[in-house]
Short mmCIF file of C-alpha atoms and ligand atoms in Angstrom, two decimals:
data_model
loop_
_atom_site.label_atom_id
_atom_site.label_comp_id
_atom_site.label_asym_id
_atom_site.label_seq_id
_atom_site.Cartn_x
_atom_site.Cartn_y
_atom_site.Cartn_z
CA MET A 57 1.41 -13.35 -35.25
CA LYS A 58 -0.05 -10.83 -32.77
CA PRO A 59 1.93 -10.03 -29.61
CA VAL A 60 0.55 -11.79 -26.53
CA ILE A 61 -0.49 -10.04 -23.37
CA TYR A 62 -1.19 -12.07 -20.22
CA ILE A 63 -3.28 -10.38 -17.45
CA THR A 64 -3.14 -11.96 -14.03
CA ARG A 65 -6.62 -10.82 -12.87
CA LYS A 66 -10.01 -10.59 -14.53
CA LEU A 67 -10.32 -6.91 -15.39
CA PRO A 68 -13.41 -5.09 -16.57
CA GLU A 69 -14.12 -5.54 -20.31
CA GLU A 70 -13.83 -1.81 -21.03
CA ALA A 71 -10.35 -1.72 -19.44
CA ILE A 72 -8.91 -4.22 -21.89
CA GLU A 73 -11.05 -3.44 -24.96
CA PRO A 74 -8.41 -1.10 -26.63
CA LEU A 75 -6.03 -4.08 -26.68
CA LEU A 76 -8.26 -6.63 -28.40
CA GLU A 77 -7.72 -5.67 -32.03
CA LYS A 78 -3.96 -5.62 -32.21
CA TYR A 79 -3.01 -8.14 -29.52
CA THR A 80 -3.82 -11.58 -28.28
CA VAL A 81 -5.07 -11.03 -24.79
CA ARG A 82 -5.33 -13.86 -22.27
CA MET A 83 -6.60 -13.21 -18.75
CA TRP A 84 -6.86 -15.17 -15.49
CA GLU A 85 -10.54 -16.02 -14.86
CA SER A 86 -10.98 -14.60 -11.35
CA ALA A 87 -11.30 -10.95 -10.28
CA SER A 88 -10.59 -11.61 -6.64
CA GLU A 89 -8.35 -14.71 -6.45
CA SER A 90 -4.74 -14.84 -7.48
CA VAL A 91 -3.65 -16.76 -10.51
CA PRO A 92 -2.17 -20.09 -9.33
CA ARG A 93 1.61 -20.20 -9.66
CA ASP A 94 1.66 -23.08 -12.12
CA VAL A 95 -0.87 -21.32 -14.39
CA LEU A 96 1.22 -18.11 -14.31
CA LEU A 97 4.40 -19.96 -15.16
CA LYS A 98 2.69 -21.59 -18.14
CA GLU A 99 0.92 -18.46 -19.36
CA VAL A 100 4.12 -16.28 -19.41
CA VAL A 101 6.01 -18.65 -21.69
CA ASP A 102 4.89 -16.99 -24.91
CA ALA A 103 3.84 -13.63 -23.41
CA ASP A 104 5.28 -10.36 -24.76
CA ALA A 105 3.68 -8.36 -21.95
CA LEU A 106 2.58 -9.25 -18.45
CA TRP A 107 -0.10 -7.13 -16.67
CA SER A 108 0.35 -8.05 -13.03
CA VAL A 109 -1.14 -7.03 -9.68
CA LEU A 110 0.65 -6.51 -6.36
CA ALA A 111 -0.35 -9.95 -5.10
CA ASP A 112 1.69 -11.68 -7.85
CA ARG A 113 5.24 -12.70 -7.06
CA ILE A 114 7.16 -11.86 -10.24
CA ASP A 115 10.50 -13.38 -9.42
CA GLU A 116 13.43 -15.02 -11.22
CA GLU A 117 11.46 -18.22 -11.90
CA VAL A 118 8.78 -16.18 -13.77
CA PHE A 119 11.35 -14.21 -15.70
CA GLU A 120 13.20 -17.44 -16.66
CA ALA A 121 9.95 -18.99 -17.90
CA ALA A 122 9.03 -15.89 -19.92
CA THR A 123 11.42 -16.00 -22.78
CA LYS A 124 9.68 -13.38 -24.94
CA LEU A 125 8.74 -10.90 -22.22
CA LYS A 126 9.37 -7.23 -22.87
CA VAL A 127 7.30 -5.52 -20.15
CA VAL A 128 5.74 -6.11 -16.78
CA SER A 129 3.08 -3.51 -16.01
CA ASN A 130 2.13 -3.68 -12.33
CA LEU A 131 -1.21 -2.42 -11.16
CA ALA A 132 0.18 -0.66 -8.11
CA VAL A 133 2.68 2.04 -7.25
CA GLY A 134 4.63 -0.32 -4.97
CA PHE A 135 6.70 -2.89 -6.88
CA ASN A 136 8.24 -4.97 -4.11
CA ASN A 137 6.44 -7.97 -5.60
CA ILE A 138 8.77 -7.79 -8.63
CA ASP A 139 12.44 -8.83 -8.69
CA ILE A 140 13.65 -5.62 -10.20
CA ASP A 141 17.30 -6.71 -10.41
CA VAL A 142 16.43 -9.70 -12.53
CA ALA A 143 14.20 -7.62 -14.73
CA LYS A 144 16.98 -5.13 -15.28
CA GLU A 145 19.55 -7.88 -15.97
CA LYS A 146 17.22 -9.36 -18.63
CA GLY A 147 16.34 -5.96 -20.10
CA ILE A 148 12.66 -6.28 -19.29
CA ILE A 149 10.88 -3.05 -18.64
CA VAL A 150 8.83 -2.72 -15.41
CA THR A 151 6.19 0.02 -14.94
CA ASN A 152 3.94 1.04 -12.04
CA THR A 153 1.08 3.44 -11.38
CA PRO A 154 2.25 6.49 -9.34
CA ASP A 155 0.39 9.78 -8.83
CA VAL A 156 -3.09 8.74 -9.99
CA LEU A 157 -3.63 6.96 -6.62
CA THR A 158 -1.92 9.47 -4.36
CA GLU A 159 -4.94 11.46 -3.12
CA THR A 160 -7.22 8.39 -2.90
CA THR A 161 -4.66 6.57 -0.75
CA ALA A 162 -4.05 9.59 1.43
CA ASP A 163 -7.88 9.75 1.99
CA LEU A 164 -7.87 6.13 3.08
CA ALA A 165 -4.93 6.78 5.48
CA PHE A 166 -7.02 9.49 7.10
CA ALA A 167 -10.06 7.35 7.22
CA LEU A 168 -7.96 4.72 9.05
CA ILE A 169 -6.44 7.26 11.41
CA LEU A 170 -9.87 8.60 12.35
CA ALA A 171 -11.48 5.08 12.62
CA THR A 172 -8.67 3.86 14.84
CA ALA A 173 -8.48 6.94 17.05
CA ARG A 174 -12.21 7.18 17.51
CA ARG A 175 -12.81 3.40 17.72
CA ILE A 176 -15.38 3.53 14.89
CA THR A 177 -15.37 -0.18 13.96
CA GLU A 178 -15.51 -1.29 17.55
CA ALA A 179 -18.42 1.01 18.32
CA GLU A 180 -20.37 0.07 15.18
CA ASN A 181 -19.95 -3.62 15.95
CA GLU A 182 -21.30 -3.20 19.46
CA LEU A 183 -24.32 -1.27 18.09
CA ARG A 184 -25.04 -4.06 15.53
CA LYS A 185 -24.79 -6.69 18.30
CA GLY A 186 -27.58 -4.87 20.13
CA ASN A 187 -25.31 -3.69 22.94
CA TRP A 188 -26.31 0.04 22.84
CA LYS A 189 -28.34 0.22 26.06
CA SER A 190 -28.15 3.95 26.75
CA TRP A 191 -25.93 6.96 25.98
CA SER A 192 -22.70 6.48 27.97
CA VAL A 193 -20.19 8.96 29.28
CA MET A 194 -16.97 7.02 28.87
CA ASP A 195 -17.78 4.05 26.53
CA PHE A 196 -15.88 4.19 23.23
CA THR A 197 -13.91 7.21 24.21
CA GLY A 198 -10.86 7.54 21.96
CA MET A 199 -8.03 9.92 21.10
CA ASP A 200 -8.27 13.28 19.50
CA VAL A 201 -6.90 13.58 16.02
CA GLY A 202 -7.30 17.34 15.64
CA GLY A 203 -4.40 19.25 17.15
CA SER A 204 -2.30 16.17 17.75
CA THR A 205 1.20 15.38 16.28
CA LEU A 206 1.42 13.21 13.20
CA GLY A 207 4.73 11.50 12.40
CA ILE A 208 5.05 10.33 8.80
CA ILE A 209 7.65 7.74 7.88
CA GLY A 210 8.20 7.95 4.12
CA MET A 211 7.43 11.48 2.96
CA GLY A 212 6.93 10.79 -0.69
CA ARG A 213 3.87 11.50 -2.92
CA ILE A 214 1.32 9.91 -0.61
CA GLY A 215 3.08 10.88 2.58
CA GLU A 216 2.93 14.48 1.52
CA ALA A 217 -0.72 14.23 0.52
CA ALA A 218 -1.50 12.87 4.00
CA ALA A 219 0.56 15.63 5.56
CA ARG A 220 -1.47 18.29 3.69
CA ARG A 221 -4.65 16.71 5.08
CA ALA A 222 -3.15 16.83 8.57
CA LYS A 223 -2.74 20.60 8.29
CA GLY A 224 -6.55 20.80 7.87
CA PHE A 225 -6.80 19.05 11.19
CA ASN A 226 -4.46 21.57 12.77
CA MET A 227 -1.88 18.90 13.38
CA ARG A 228 1.86 19.32 13.90
CA VAL A 229 3.54 17.19 11.24
CA LEU A 230 6.93 15.54 11.73
CA TYR A 231 8.41 13.41 8.97
CA GLN A 232 11.23 11.04 8.31
CA ASN A 233 12.63 10.42 4.85
CA ARG A 234 16.12 9.73 3.50
CA THR A 235 15.88 13.02 1.58
CA ARG A 236 14.78 16.23 3.23
CA LYS A 237 11.73 18.02 1.66
CA VAL A 238 12.88 21.59 2.23
CA GLU A 239 10.21 23.07 -0.06
CA ALA A 240 7.37 21.26 1.73
CA GLU A 241 8.90 22.34 5.14
CA GLU A 242 8.87 25.99 4.04
CA GLU A 243 5.48 25.90 2.33
CA HIS A 244 3.54 23.88 4.89
CA GLY A 245 5.54 23.94 8.08
CA PHE A 246 6.31 20.15 8.05
CA GLU A 247 9.23 19.40 10.35
CA TYR A 248 11.98 16.94 9.51
CA ALA A 249 12.79 14.62 12.43
CA GLU A 250 15.23 11.75 13.11
CA LEU A 251 13.33 8.46 13.54
CA ASP A 252 13.91 8.41 17.33
CA THR A 253 12.47 11.91 17.75
CA LEU A 254 9.48 11.13 15.49
CA LEU A 255 8.77 7.91 17.49
CA LYS A 256 8.97 9.77 20.88
CA GLU A 257 6.98 12.90 19.92
CA SER A 258 4.17 11.66 17.65
CA ASP A 259 0.66 10.87 18.79
CA ILE A 260 -0.05 9.16 15.49
CA ILE A 261 2.55 7.47 13.29
CA LEU A 262 1.75 6.88 9.69
CA ILE A 263 3.96 4.68 7.46
CA PHE A 264 4.22 5.48 3.74
CA ALA A 265 7.74 4.22 2.87
CA PRO A 266 8.20 1.52 0.27
CA LEU A 267 9.08 -2.02 1.35
CA THR A 268 12.79 -2.43 0.66
CA PRO A 269 15.59 -4.43 2.41
CA GLU A 270 16.22 -1.20 4.39
CA THR A 271 12.60 -0.67 5.59
CA GLU A 272 11.77 -4.33 6.24
CA ASN A 273 10.98 -4.76 9.97
CA MET A 274 11.88 -1.03 10.44
CA ILE A 275 9.28 -0.87 13.24
CA GLY A 276 10.02 -3.60 15.77
CA GLU A 277 10.10 -4.01 19.56
CA ASN A 278 12.72 -1.28 20.13
CA GLU A 279 10.90 1.28 18.00
CA LEU A 280 7.47 0.50 19.56
CA ALA A 281 9.06 0.91 23.01
CA LYS A 282 10.02 4.46 22.16
CA MET A 283 6.47 5.52 21.20
CA LYS A 284 4.05 7.12 23.59
CA LYS A 285 1.77 4.80 25.55
CA THR A 286 -1.13 6.74 23.93
CA ALA A 287 0.34 6.40 20.41
CA ILE A 288 -1.48 5.08 17.32
CA LEU A 289 0.43 3.28 14.57
CA VAL A 290 -1.18 3.33 11.09
CA ASN A 291 0.32 1.32 8.28
CA VAL A 292 -1.04 1.78 4.74
CA ALA A 293 2.38 1.03 3.05
CA ARG A 294 3.42 -2.60 3.25
CA GLY A 295 2.98 -5.11 6.09
CA GLY A 296 6.65 -6.17 6.04
CA ILE A 297 7.72 -2.75 7.37
CA VAL A 298 6.27 -3.53 10.82
CA ASN A 299 7.19 -6.64 12.78
CA GLU A 300 3.68 -7.98 13.47
CA GLU A 301 4.69 -10.17 16.45
CA ALA A 302 6.27 -7.13 18.18
CA LEU A 303 3.19 -5.08 17.29
CA TYR A 304 0.87 -7.68 18.72
CA HIS A 305 2.72 -7.63 22.08
CA ALA A 306 2.97 -3.87 22.14
CA LEU A 307 -0.82 -3.57 21.63
CA LYS A 308 -1.60 -6.31 24.12
CA ASN A 309 0.69 -4.98 26.77
CA GLY A 310 -0.27 -1.31 26.45
CA THR A 311 3.11 -0.22 25.05
CA ILE A 312 1.11 1.66 22.46
CA TRP A 313 -2.60 2.44 22.42
CA ALA A 314 -3.90 1.22 19.03
CA ALA A 315 -3.09 0.38 15.42
CA GLY A 316 -4.78 0.77 12.06
CA LEU A 317 -3.64 -1.63 9.40
CA ASP A 318 -4.45 -1.69 5.68
CA VAL A 319 -1.53 -4.05 4.92
CA PHE A 320 -0.08 -7.22 6.47
CA GLU A 321 3.08 -9.34 6.31
CA VAL A 322 1.02 -12.10 4.68
CA GLU A 323 -1.96 -11.16 2.49
CA PRO A 324 -4.76 -12.09 2.57
CA VAL A 325 -4.19 -11.95 6.32
CA PRO A 326 -4.56 -15.49 7.80
CA MET A 327 -7.61 -15.60 10.08
CA ASP A 328 -5.41 -16.93 12.90
CA ASN A 329 -3.22 -13.83 12.86
CA PRO A 330 -3.27 -12.85 16.59
CA LEU A 331 -3.65 -9.15 15.66
CA LEU A 332 -7.22 -9.96 14.65
CA THR A 333 -8.08 -10.90 18.21
CA LEU A 334 -7.32 -7.43 19.58
CA PRO A 335 -10.05 -4.80 19.96
CA ASN A 336 -7.60 -1.94 19.61
CA VAL A 337 -6.66 -2.81 15.96
CA THR A 338 -8.67 -1.56 13.02
CA VAL A 339 -8.10 -3.72 9.97
CA LEU A 340 -8.73 -3.31 6.27
CA PRO A 341 -8.07 -5.67 3.31
CA HIS A 342 -5.46 -3.54 1.48
CA ILE A 343 -7.87 -1.02 -0.06
CA GLY A 344 -5.73 2.17 -0.06
CA SER A 345 -6.32 3.00 -3.73
CA ALA A 346 -9.69 1.41 -4.05
CA SER A 347 -11.92 4.14 -5.49
CA ILE A 348 -13.71 3.50 -8.75
CA ARG A 349 -12.09 6.48 -10.52
CA THR A 350 -8.60 5.73 -9.27
CA ARG A 351 -8.67 2.04 -10.12
CA HIS A 352 -9.80 2.96 -13.69
CA ALA A 353 -6.98 5.50 -13.91
CA MET A 354 -4.48 2.88 -12.76
CA MET A 355 -5.70 0.41 -15.33
CA LYS A 356 -5.43 3.05 -18.10
CA MET A 357 -1.87 3.74 -17.06
CA ASN A 358 -0.99 0.03 -17.20
CA LEU A 359 -2.62 -0.36 -20.58
CA GLN A 360 -0.78 2.66 -22.04
CA ALA A 361 2.55 1.34 -20.76
CA ILE A 362 2.03 -2.00 -22.38
CA ILE A 363 1.03 -0.45 -25.73
CA ASP A 364 3.98 1.92 -25.58
CA VAL A 365 6.52 -0.87 -25.00
CA LEU A 366 4.97 -3.15 -27.60
CA GLU A 367 5.08 -0.32 -30.11
CA GLY A 368 8.73 0.34 -29.33
CA LYS A 369 8.09 3.57 -27.44
CA GLU A 370 9.42 4.61 -24.05
CA PRO A 371 6.60 4.14 -21.48
CA GLU A 372 5.83 6.65 -18.70
CA ASN A 373 6.30 5.50 -15.17
CA ARG A 374 9.13 3.15 -15.91
CA VAL A 375 10.63 1.67 -12.74
CA VAL A 376 13.52 -0.10 -14.57
P1 NAP B 609 7.04 7.52 -3.16
O1 NAP B 609 6.60 8.81 -3.69
O2 NAP B 609 8.22 6.79 -3.76
O3 NAP B 609 7.31 7.70 -1.57
C1 NAP B 609 8.06 6.85 -0.79
C2 NAP B 609 8.88 7.69 0.19
O4 NAP B 609 9.53 6.86 1.15
C3 NAP B 609 9.94 8.52 -0.59
O5 NAP B 609 9.81 9.84 -0.21
C4 NAP B 609 11.26 7.85 -0.11
O6 NAP B 609 12.14 8.97 -0.03
C5 NAP B 609 10.84 7.36 1.28
N1 NAP B 609 11.75 6.33 1.75
C6 NAP B 609 12.35 5.34 1.07
N2 NAP B 609 13.10 4.59 1.89
C7 NAP B 609 12.95 5.11 3.09
C8 NAP B 609 13.55 4.79 4.35
N3 NAP B 609 14.45 3.79 4.52
N4 NAP B 609 13.21 5.57 5.42
C9 NAP B 609 12.38 6.60 5.24
N5 NAP B 609 11.81 6.96 4.10
C10 NAP B 609 12.12 6.20 3.03
O7 NAP B 609 5.85 6.45 -3.15
P2 NAP B 609 4.35 6.74 -2.90
O8 NAP B 609 3.63 6.84 -4.19
O9 NAP B 609 4.14 7.85 -1.87
O10 NAP B 609 3.92 5.31 -2.27
C11 NAP B 609 4.51 4.89 -1.09
C12 NAP B 609 4.24 3.45 -0.77
O11 NAP B 609 2.88 3.35 -0.34
C13 NAP B 609 4.34 2.50 -1.95
O12 NAP B 609 5.65 2.02 -2.10
C14 NAP B 609 3.38 1.35 -1.58
O13 NAP B 609 4.09 0.35 -0.96
C15 NAP B 609 2.43 2.00 -0.58
N6 NAP B 609 1.06 2.10 -1.05
C16 NAP B 609 0.04 1.38 -0.48
C17 NAP B 609 -1.24 1.46 -0.92
C18 NAP B 609 -2.36 0.69 -0.29
O14 NAP B 609 -3.30 0.35 -0.97
N7 NAP B 609 -2.30 0.40 0.96
C19 NAP B 609 -1.56 2.30 -2.00
C20 NAP B 609 -0.52 3.02 -2.60
C21 NAP B 609 0.77 2.92 -2.14
P3 NAP B 609 13.73 8.76 0.04
O15 NAP B 609 14.04 7.73 -0.97
O16 NAP B 609 14.32 10.08 -0.18
O17 NAP B 609 13.92 8.33 1.47
C1 GLV B 610 -0.89 -0.48 -3.47
O1 GLV B 610 -0.61 -1.03 -2.43
C2 GLV B 610 0.05 0.13 -4.30
O2 GLV B 610 1.28 0.00 -4.10
O3 GLV B 610 -0.39 0.76 -5.30
#
């Protein structure tokens, strides 16, 4: 019997084609809607490999149902959607997709920084509504990005790629990480800062730490209160790192100036999320790595990891 691979999203034909000869491949029917929980729990029962996306919760219940599972290959670099401890306990390999999405996601972070600082979405919406009556001196005036101070929380692969872009904008870069990046400090002049200093001195704060028990709600009322009144908070990491209720009040009350969000505590973001009512928030539907080339590179990486594990080889990009 051929080993079974279950894929939780409809992927392009060419992405799965190399699997079709040697494996039985089953795939959820939708490209844009999550596989229902009951379907996932049924499909994993005889699966040797699970190809998941970041919207799937791969927890103990899934691992318990999946008695033959050898590998979970997650189409994302973040793996907070997977219960890593249970996977480890059961000897199931988990892989992710680092590096290939680093530059693309750093680009998106900069797009969001610029869009938020320069009120791009707000201005475009007014134009489309027919509200452009004449050139105005002070309408849609924003904040300068060039020459300002960028504070990066989570100076890993993507954090560093964003920091390199900031140098092109002549920005001062402060960063916060558990490990100091001495080489990057020496090479590019990035400055390590304690969180308090970074919050107080940055004009723009960019989050690129993973969502872990330590980073969950890391930015709440107290942290927002330490930021400049003119500060912009940009989160392209995970929604759970920022307390959204505190952020809403900070934006509404002028504690900080604006926010750019690619990620939310609950995704897809519910349409009654109060943040969506604020003009000083620029929102995106979690598209950090969404370029055609990068998404294909990510799929290739997932595919190779599955083949490697099913052929008894050690996969690259093993998380556990
Ligand atoms: P990475 O290389 O592992 O970088 C994460 C960095 O965060 C590391 O340098 C880590 O260093 C630091 N960190 C961990 N815990 C921290 C803490 N408590 N305080 C401060 N820093 C902490 O990962 P990456 O490839 O850059 O990706 C980063 C995250 O971006 C992913 O986990 C994912 O959630 C998110 N992401 C989002 C999108 C999107 O589409 N929006 C796309 C790609 C990635 P230390 O452990 O030394 O502190
Ligand atoms: C996207 O959010 C990722 O973690 O790759």
